[in-house]
CSV table of C-alpha atoms in Angstrom, one decimal:
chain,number,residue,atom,x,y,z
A,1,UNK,CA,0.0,0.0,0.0
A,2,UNK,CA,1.4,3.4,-0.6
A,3,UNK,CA,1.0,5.4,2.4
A,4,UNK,CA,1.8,8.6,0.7
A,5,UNK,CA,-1.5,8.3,-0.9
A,6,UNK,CA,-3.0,6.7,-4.4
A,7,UNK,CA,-1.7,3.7,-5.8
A,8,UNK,CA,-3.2,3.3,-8.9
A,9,UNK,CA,-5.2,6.3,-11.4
A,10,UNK,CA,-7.1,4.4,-14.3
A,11,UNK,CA,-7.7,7.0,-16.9
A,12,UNK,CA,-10.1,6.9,-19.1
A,13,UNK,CA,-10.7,9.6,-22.2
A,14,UNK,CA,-14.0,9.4,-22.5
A,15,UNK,CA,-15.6,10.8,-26.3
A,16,UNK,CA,-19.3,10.2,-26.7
A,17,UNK,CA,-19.1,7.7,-24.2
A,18,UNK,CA,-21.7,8.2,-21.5
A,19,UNK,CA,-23.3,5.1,-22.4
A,20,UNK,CA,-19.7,3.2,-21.6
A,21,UNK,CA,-20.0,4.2,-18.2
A,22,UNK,CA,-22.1,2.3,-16.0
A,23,UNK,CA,-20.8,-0.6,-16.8
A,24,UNK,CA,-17.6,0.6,-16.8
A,25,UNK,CA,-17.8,1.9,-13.1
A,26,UNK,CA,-19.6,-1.9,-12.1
A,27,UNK,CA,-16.0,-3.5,-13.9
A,28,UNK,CA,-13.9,-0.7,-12.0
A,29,UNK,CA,-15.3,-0.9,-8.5
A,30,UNK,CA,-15.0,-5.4,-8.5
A,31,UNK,CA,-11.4,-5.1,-9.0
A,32,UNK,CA,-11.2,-2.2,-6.6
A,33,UNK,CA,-12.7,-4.6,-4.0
A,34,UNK,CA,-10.0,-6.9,-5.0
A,35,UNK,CA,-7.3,-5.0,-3.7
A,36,UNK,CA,-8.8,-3.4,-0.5
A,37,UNK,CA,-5.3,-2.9,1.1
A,38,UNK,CA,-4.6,-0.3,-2.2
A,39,UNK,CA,-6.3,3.0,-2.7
A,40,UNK,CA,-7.3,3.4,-6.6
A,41,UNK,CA,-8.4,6.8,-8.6
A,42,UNK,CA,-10.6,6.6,-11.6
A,43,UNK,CA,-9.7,9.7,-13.4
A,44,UNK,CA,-12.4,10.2,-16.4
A,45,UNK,CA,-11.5,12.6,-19.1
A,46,UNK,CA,-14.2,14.0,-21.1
A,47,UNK,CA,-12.6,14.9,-24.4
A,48,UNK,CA,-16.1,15.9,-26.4
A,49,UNK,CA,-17.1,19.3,-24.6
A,50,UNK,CA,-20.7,19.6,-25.8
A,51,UNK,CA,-22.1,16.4,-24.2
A,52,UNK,CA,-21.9,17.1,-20.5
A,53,UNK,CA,-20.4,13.8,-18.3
A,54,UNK,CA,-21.9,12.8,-14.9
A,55,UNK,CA,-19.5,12.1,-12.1
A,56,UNK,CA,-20.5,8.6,-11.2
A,57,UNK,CA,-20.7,8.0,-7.7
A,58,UNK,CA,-19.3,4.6,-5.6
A,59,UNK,CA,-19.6,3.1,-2.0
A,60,UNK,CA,-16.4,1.3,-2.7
A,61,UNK,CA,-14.1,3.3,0.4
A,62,UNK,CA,-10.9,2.2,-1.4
A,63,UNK,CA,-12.1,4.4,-4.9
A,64,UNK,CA,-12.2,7.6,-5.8
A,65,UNK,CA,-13.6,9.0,-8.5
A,66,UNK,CA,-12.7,11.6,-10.6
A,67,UNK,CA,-13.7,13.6,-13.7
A,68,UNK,CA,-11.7,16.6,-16.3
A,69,UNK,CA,-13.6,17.9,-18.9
A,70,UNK,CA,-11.0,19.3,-21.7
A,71,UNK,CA,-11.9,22.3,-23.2
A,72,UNK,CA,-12.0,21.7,-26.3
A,73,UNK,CA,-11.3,18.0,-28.4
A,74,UNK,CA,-7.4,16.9,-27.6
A,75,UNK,CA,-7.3,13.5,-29.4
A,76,UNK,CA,-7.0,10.1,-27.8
A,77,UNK,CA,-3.1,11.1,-27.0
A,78,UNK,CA,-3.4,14.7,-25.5
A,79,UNK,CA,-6.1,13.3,-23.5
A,80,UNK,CA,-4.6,10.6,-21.8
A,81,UNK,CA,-1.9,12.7,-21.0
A,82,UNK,CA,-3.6,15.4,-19.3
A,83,UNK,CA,-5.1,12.2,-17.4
A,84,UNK,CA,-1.5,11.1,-16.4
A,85,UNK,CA,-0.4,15.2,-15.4
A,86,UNK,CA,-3.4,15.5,-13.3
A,87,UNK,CA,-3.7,12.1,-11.7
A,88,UNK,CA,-2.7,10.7,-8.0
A,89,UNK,CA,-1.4,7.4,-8.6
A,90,UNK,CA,1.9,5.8,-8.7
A,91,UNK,CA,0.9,3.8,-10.8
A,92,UNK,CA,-1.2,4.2,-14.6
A,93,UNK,CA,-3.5,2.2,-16.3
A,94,UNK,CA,-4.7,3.4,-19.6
A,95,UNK,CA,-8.4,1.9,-19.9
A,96,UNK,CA,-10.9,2.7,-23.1
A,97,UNK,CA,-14.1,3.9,-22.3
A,98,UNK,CA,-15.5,0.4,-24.9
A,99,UNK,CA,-12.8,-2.0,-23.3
A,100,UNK,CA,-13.1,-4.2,-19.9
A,101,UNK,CA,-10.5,-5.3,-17.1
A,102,UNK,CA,-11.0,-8.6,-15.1
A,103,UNK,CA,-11.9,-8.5,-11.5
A,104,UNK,CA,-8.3,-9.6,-10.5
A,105,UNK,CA,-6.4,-7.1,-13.1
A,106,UNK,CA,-5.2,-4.7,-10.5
A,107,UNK,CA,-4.2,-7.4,-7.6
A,108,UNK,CA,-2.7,-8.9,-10.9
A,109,UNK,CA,-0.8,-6.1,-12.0
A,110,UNK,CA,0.3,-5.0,-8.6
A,111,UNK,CA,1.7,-8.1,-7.9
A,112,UNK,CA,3.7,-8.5,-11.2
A,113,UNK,CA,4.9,-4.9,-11.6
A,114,UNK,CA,7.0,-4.9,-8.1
A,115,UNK,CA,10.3,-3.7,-8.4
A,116,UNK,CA,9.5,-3.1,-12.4
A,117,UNK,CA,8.4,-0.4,-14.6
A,118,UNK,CA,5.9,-1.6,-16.7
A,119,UNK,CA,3.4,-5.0,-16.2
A,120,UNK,CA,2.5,-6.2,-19.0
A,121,UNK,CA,-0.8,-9.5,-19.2
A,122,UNK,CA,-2.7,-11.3,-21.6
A,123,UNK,CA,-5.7,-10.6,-23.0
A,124,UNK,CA,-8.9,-11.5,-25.0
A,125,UNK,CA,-10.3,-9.7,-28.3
A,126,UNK,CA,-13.7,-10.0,-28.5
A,127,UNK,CA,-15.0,-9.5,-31.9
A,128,UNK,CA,-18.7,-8.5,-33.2
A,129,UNK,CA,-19.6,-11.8,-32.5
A,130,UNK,CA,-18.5,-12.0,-28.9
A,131,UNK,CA,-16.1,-14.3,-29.4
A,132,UNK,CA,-12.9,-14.0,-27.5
A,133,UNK,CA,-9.2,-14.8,-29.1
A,134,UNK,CA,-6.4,-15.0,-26.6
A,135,UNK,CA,-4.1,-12.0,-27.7
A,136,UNK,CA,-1.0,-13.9,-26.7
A,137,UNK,CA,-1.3,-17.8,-27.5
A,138,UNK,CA,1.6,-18.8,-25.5
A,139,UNK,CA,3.9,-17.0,-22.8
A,140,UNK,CA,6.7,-17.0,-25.8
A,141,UNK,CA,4.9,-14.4,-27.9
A,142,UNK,CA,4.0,-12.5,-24.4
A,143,UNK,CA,7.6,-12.3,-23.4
A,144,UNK,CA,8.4,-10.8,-27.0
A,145,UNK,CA,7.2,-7.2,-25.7
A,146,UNK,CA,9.6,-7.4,-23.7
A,147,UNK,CA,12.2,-7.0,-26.7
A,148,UNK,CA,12.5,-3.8,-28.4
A,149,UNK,CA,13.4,-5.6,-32.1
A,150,UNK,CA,9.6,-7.0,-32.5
A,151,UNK,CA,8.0,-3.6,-32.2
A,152,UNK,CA,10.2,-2.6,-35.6
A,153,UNK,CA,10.2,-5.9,-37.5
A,154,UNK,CA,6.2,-6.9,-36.4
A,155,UNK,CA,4.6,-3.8,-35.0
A,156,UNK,CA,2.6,-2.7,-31.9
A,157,UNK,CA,2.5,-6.2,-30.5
A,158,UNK,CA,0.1,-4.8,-27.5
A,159,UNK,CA,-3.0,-4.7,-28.5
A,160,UNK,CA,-3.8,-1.5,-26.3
A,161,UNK,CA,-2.8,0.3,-22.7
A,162,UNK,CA,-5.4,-1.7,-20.9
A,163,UNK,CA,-3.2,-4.8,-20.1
A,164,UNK,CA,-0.3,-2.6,-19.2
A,165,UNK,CA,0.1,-1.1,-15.9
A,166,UNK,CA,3.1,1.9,-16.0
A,167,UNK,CA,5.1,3.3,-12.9
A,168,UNK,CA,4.2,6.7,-13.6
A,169,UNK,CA,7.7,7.8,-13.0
A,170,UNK,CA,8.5,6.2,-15.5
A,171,UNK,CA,6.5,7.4,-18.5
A,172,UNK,CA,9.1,8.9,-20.9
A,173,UNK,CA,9.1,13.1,-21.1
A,174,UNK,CA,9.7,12.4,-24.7
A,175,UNK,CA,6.3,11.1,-25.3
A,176,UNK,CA,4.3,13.5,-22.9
A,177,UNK,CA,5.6,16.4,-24.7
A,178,UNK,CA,5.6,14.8,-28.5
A,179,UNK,CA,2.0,14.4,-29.6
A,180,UNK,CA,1.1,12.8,-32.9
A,181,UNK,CA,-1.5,14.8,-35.4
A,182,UNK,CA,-3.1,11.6,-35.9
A,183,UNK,CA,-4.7,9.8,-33.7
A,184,UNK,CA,-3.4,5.9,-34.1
A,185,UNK,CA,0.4,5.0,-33.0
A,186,UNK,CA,0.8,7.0,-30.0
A,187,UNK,CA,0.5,3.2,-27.9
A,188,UNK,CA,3.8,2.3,-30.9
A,189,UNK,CA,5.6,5.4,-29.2
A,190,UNK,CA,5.1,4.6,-26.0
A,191,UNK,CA,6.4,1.2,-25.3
A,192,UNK,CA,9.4,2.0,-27.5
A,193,UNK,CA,10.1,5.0,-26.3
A,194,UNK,CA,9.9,3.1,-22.4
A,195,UNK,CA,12.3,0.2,-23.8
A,196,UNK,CA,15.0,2.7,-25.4
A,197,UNK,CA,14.8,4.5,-21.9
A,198,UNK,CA,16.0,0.9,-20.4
A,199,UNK,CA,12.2,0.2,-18.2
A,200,UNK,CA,12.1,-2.8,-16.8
A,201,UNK,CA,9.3,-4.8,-18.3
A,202,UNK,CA,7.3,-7.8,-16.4
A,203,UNK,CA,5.3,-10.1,-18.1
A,204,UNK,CA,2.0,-12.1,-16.6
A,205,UNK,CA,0.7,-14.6,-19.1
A,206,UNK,CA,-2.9,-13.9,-16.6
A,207,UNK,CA,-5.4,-12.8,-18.9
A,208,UNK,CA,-6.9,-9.5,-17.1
A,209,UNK,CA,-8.5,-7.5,-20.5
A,210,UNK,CA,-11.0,-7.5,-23.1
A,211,UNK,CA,-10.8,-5.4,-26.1
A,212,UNK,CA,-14.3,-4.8,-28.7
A,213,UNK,CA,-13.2,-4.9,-31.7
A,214,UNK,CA,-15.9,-2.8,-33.3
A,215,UNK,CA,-14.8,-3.8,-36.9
A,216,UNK,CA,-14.0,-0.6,-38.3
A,217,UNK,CA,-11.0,-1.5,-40.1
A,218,UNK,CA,-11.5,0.1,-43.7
A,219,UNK,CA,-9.0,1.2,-45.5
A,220,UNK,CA,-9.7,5.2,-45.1
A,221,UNK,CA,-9.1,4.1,-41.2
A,222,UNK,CA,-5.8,1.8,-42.4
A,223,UNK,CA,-4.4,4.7,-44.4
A,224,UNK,CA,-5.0,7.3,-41.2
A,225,UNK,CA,-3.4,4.3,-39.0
A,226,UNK,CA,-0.2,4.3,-41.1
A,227,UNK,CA,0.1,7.5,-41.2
A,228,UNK,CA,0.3,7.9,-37.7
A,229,UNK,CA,2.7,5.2,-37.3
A,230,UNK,CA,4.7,7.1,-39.6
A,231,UNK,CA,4.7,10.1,-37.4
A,232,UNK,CA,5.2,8.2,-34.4
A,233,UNK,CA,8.6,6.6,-36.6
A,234,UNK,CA,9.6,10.3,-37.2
A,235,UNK,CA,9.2,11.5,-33.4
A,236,UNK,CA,11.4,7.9,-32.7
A,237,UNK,CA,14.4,8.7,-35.1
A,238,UNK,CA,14.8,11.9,-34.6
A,239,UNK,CA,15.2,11.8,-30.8
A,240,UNK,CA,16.9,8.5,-30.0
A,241,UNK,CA,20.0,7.5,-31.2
A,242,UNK,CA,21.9,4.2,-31.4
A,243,UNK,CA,18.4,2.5,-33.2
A,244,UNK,CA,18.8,3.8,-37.3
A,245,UNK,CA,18.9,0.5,-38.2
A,246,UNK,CA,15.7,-0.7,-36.6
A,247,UNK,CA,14.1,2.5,-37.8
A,248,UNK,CA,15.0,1.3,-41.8
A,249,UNK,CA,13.2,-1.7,-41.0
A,250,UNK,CA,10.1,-0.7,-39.5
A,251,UNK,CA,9.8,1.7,-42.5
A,252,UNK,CA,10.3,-1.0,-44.6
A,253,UNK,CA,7.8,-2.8,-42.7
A,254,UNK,CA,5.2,0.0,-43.2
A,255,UNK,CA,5.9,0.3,-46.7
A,256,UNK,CA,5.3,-3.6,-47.4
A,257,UNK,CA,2.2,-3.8,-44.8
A,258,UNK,CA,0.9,-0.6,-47.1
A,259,UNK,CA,1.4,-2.0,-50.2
A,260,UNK,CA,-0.7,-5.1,-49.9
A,261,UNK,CA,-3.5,-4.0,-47.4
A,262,UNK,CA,-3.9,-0.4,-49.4
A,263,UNK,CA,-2.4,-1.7,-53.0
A,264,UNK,CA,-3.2,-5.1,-52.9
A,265,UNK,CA,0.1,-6.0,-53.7
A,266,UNK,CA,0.8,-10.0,-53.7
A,267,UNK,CA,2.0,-10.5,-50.1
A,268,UNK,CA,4.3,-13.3,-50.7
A,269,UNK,CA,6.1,-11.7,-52.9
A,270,UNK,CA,6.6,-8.4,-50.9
A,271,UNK,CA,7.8,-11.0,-48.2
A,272,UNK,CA,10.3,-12.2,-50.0
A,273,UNK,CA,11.7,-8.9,-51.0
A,274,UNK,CA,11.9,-8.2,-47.4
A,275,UNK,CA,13.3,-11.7,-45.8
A,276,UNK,CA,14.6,-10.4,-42.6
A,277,UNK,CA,10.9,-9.0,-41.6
A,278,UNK,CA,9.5,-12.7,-43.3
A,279,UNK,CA,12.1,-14.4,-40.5
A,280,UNK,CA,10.7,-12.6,-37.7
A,281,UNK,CA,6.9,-12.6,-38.8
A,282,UNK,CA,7.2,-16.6,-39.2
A,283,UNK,CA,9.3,-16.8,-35.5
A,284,UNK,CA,6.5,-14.8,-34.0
A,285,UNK,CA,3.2,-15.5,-35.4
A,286,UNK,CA,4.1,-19.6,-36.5
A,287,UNK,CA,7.5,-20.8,-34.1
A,288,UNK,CA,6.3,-18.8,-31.1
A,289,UNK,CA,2.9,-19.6,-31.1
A,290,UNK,CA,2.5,-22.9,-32.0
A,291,UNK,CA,5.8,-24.4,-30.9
A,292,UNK,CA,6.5,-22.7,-27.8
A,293,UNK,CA,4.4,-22.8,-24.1
């Protein structure tokens, strides 16, 4: 328990989200009661001015409850970060207004961040037909975010902040002062920026998140995405030094992931052109998932 005060904020941006809420309060306040011994802020960011946001209210002593309306519309990045500036905690967890944490993710967390920076758990993605996927299959592919290279040669490998707990200490300056003009790869420009600063990273292969995956993948939203990840590349390379090389292959791993999803180029042969990104796509998506526990 920290004596000095909060524990853990959970922020939450919240844009035309009201309806998110209630539930999202019921999810919040079970895994509050999880870890009665830890006191836990829910810090709610409204980011869409014109629809007013109610500040929930909980019997749960061990939870407070917070709310910042922005004054005008930030983006997904600015708003988090005012969240993280103006929250308690020690500790961060960056929730979605649309996405859900298990009853034992913060005793979960707690327990696995210790003397780290960063905890890092499994997950489920839950698609329009509520079926869940494990986002990690094996430990293996878990323990890869724990290595710098697969965030170049694959991509984001986390699906999203909610299954990653962050000292808040420890969230790089870098990223709280460098925000992206589209919305998309700021989660990309965290976690690298946190393993070039040398953060310890601890992995729990306990599943303690659910994303939606509303199924809004068109290309219009593909082209914004990789755009943004090409900013986020840009903001990388230009402010930490000894990675150039990895920074020539995650542009070449743009470039070929653009070329068939946007110009339906043939795949297998892009892959071919591009055999170092092949060796790492077939160690982390075959060898590491259905070879390795």
């Amino acid at each position: 328990m920290n004596s000095q005060g909060t524990d853990v904020s959970i922020i939450t941006p919240v844009y035309k989200g009201k309806k998110y809420l209630k539930n999202l309060l019921t999810i919040i306040e079970k895994a509050t009661g999880k870890v009665p011994e830890h006191q836990i802020e829910w810090l709610l960011v409204n980011d869409f001015p014109e629809e007013k946001v109610e500040l929930p209210s909980t019997s749960v002593k061990n939870l407070k409850i917070k709310l910042i309306n922005n004054s005008v519309n930030l983006g997904i990045q600015k708003t988090r970060i005012n969240g993280i500036k103006k929250c308690a905690g020690k500790y961060v967890l960056l929730l979605d207004q649309d996405d859900r944490i298990s009853e034992s993710a913060l005793r979960i967390h707690l327990k696995n961040i210790n003397q780290a920076d960063v905890s890092i758990t499994n997950g489920y993605v839950e698609d329009e037909n509520k079926t869940l996927k494990k986002i990690f299959s094996t430990k293996s592919q878990l323990k890869c975010t724990t290595n710098i290279r697969y965030y170049f040669y694959i991509g984001d490998i986390i699906v999203s902040p909610g299954m990653v707990m962050i000292r808040k200490k420890a969230i790089p300056k870098l990223w709280l002062k460098n925000t992206l003009t589209v919305n998309g790869a700021d989660d990309w420009l965290l976690w690298t920026l946190l393993l070039a600063n040398k953060s310890n990273f601890s992995t729990s292969y306990h599943v303690t998140y659910i994303h939606t995956d509303t199924g809004l993948n068109t290309s219009k939203n593909k082209s914004m995405m990789w755009l943004s990840t090409e900013e986020a590349l840009n903001i990388f390379k230009h402010n930490i030094t000894g990675y150039k090389n990895l920074c020539r292959v995650f542009k070449r791993r743009i470039d070929l992931i653009k070329a068939f999803q946007l110009k339906k180029r043939n795949k297998f042969r892009l892959y071919l052109e591009n055999l170092d990104i092949l060796f790492f796509v077939i160690d982390y998506k075959l060898i590491r998932k259905y070879l390795f526990k």
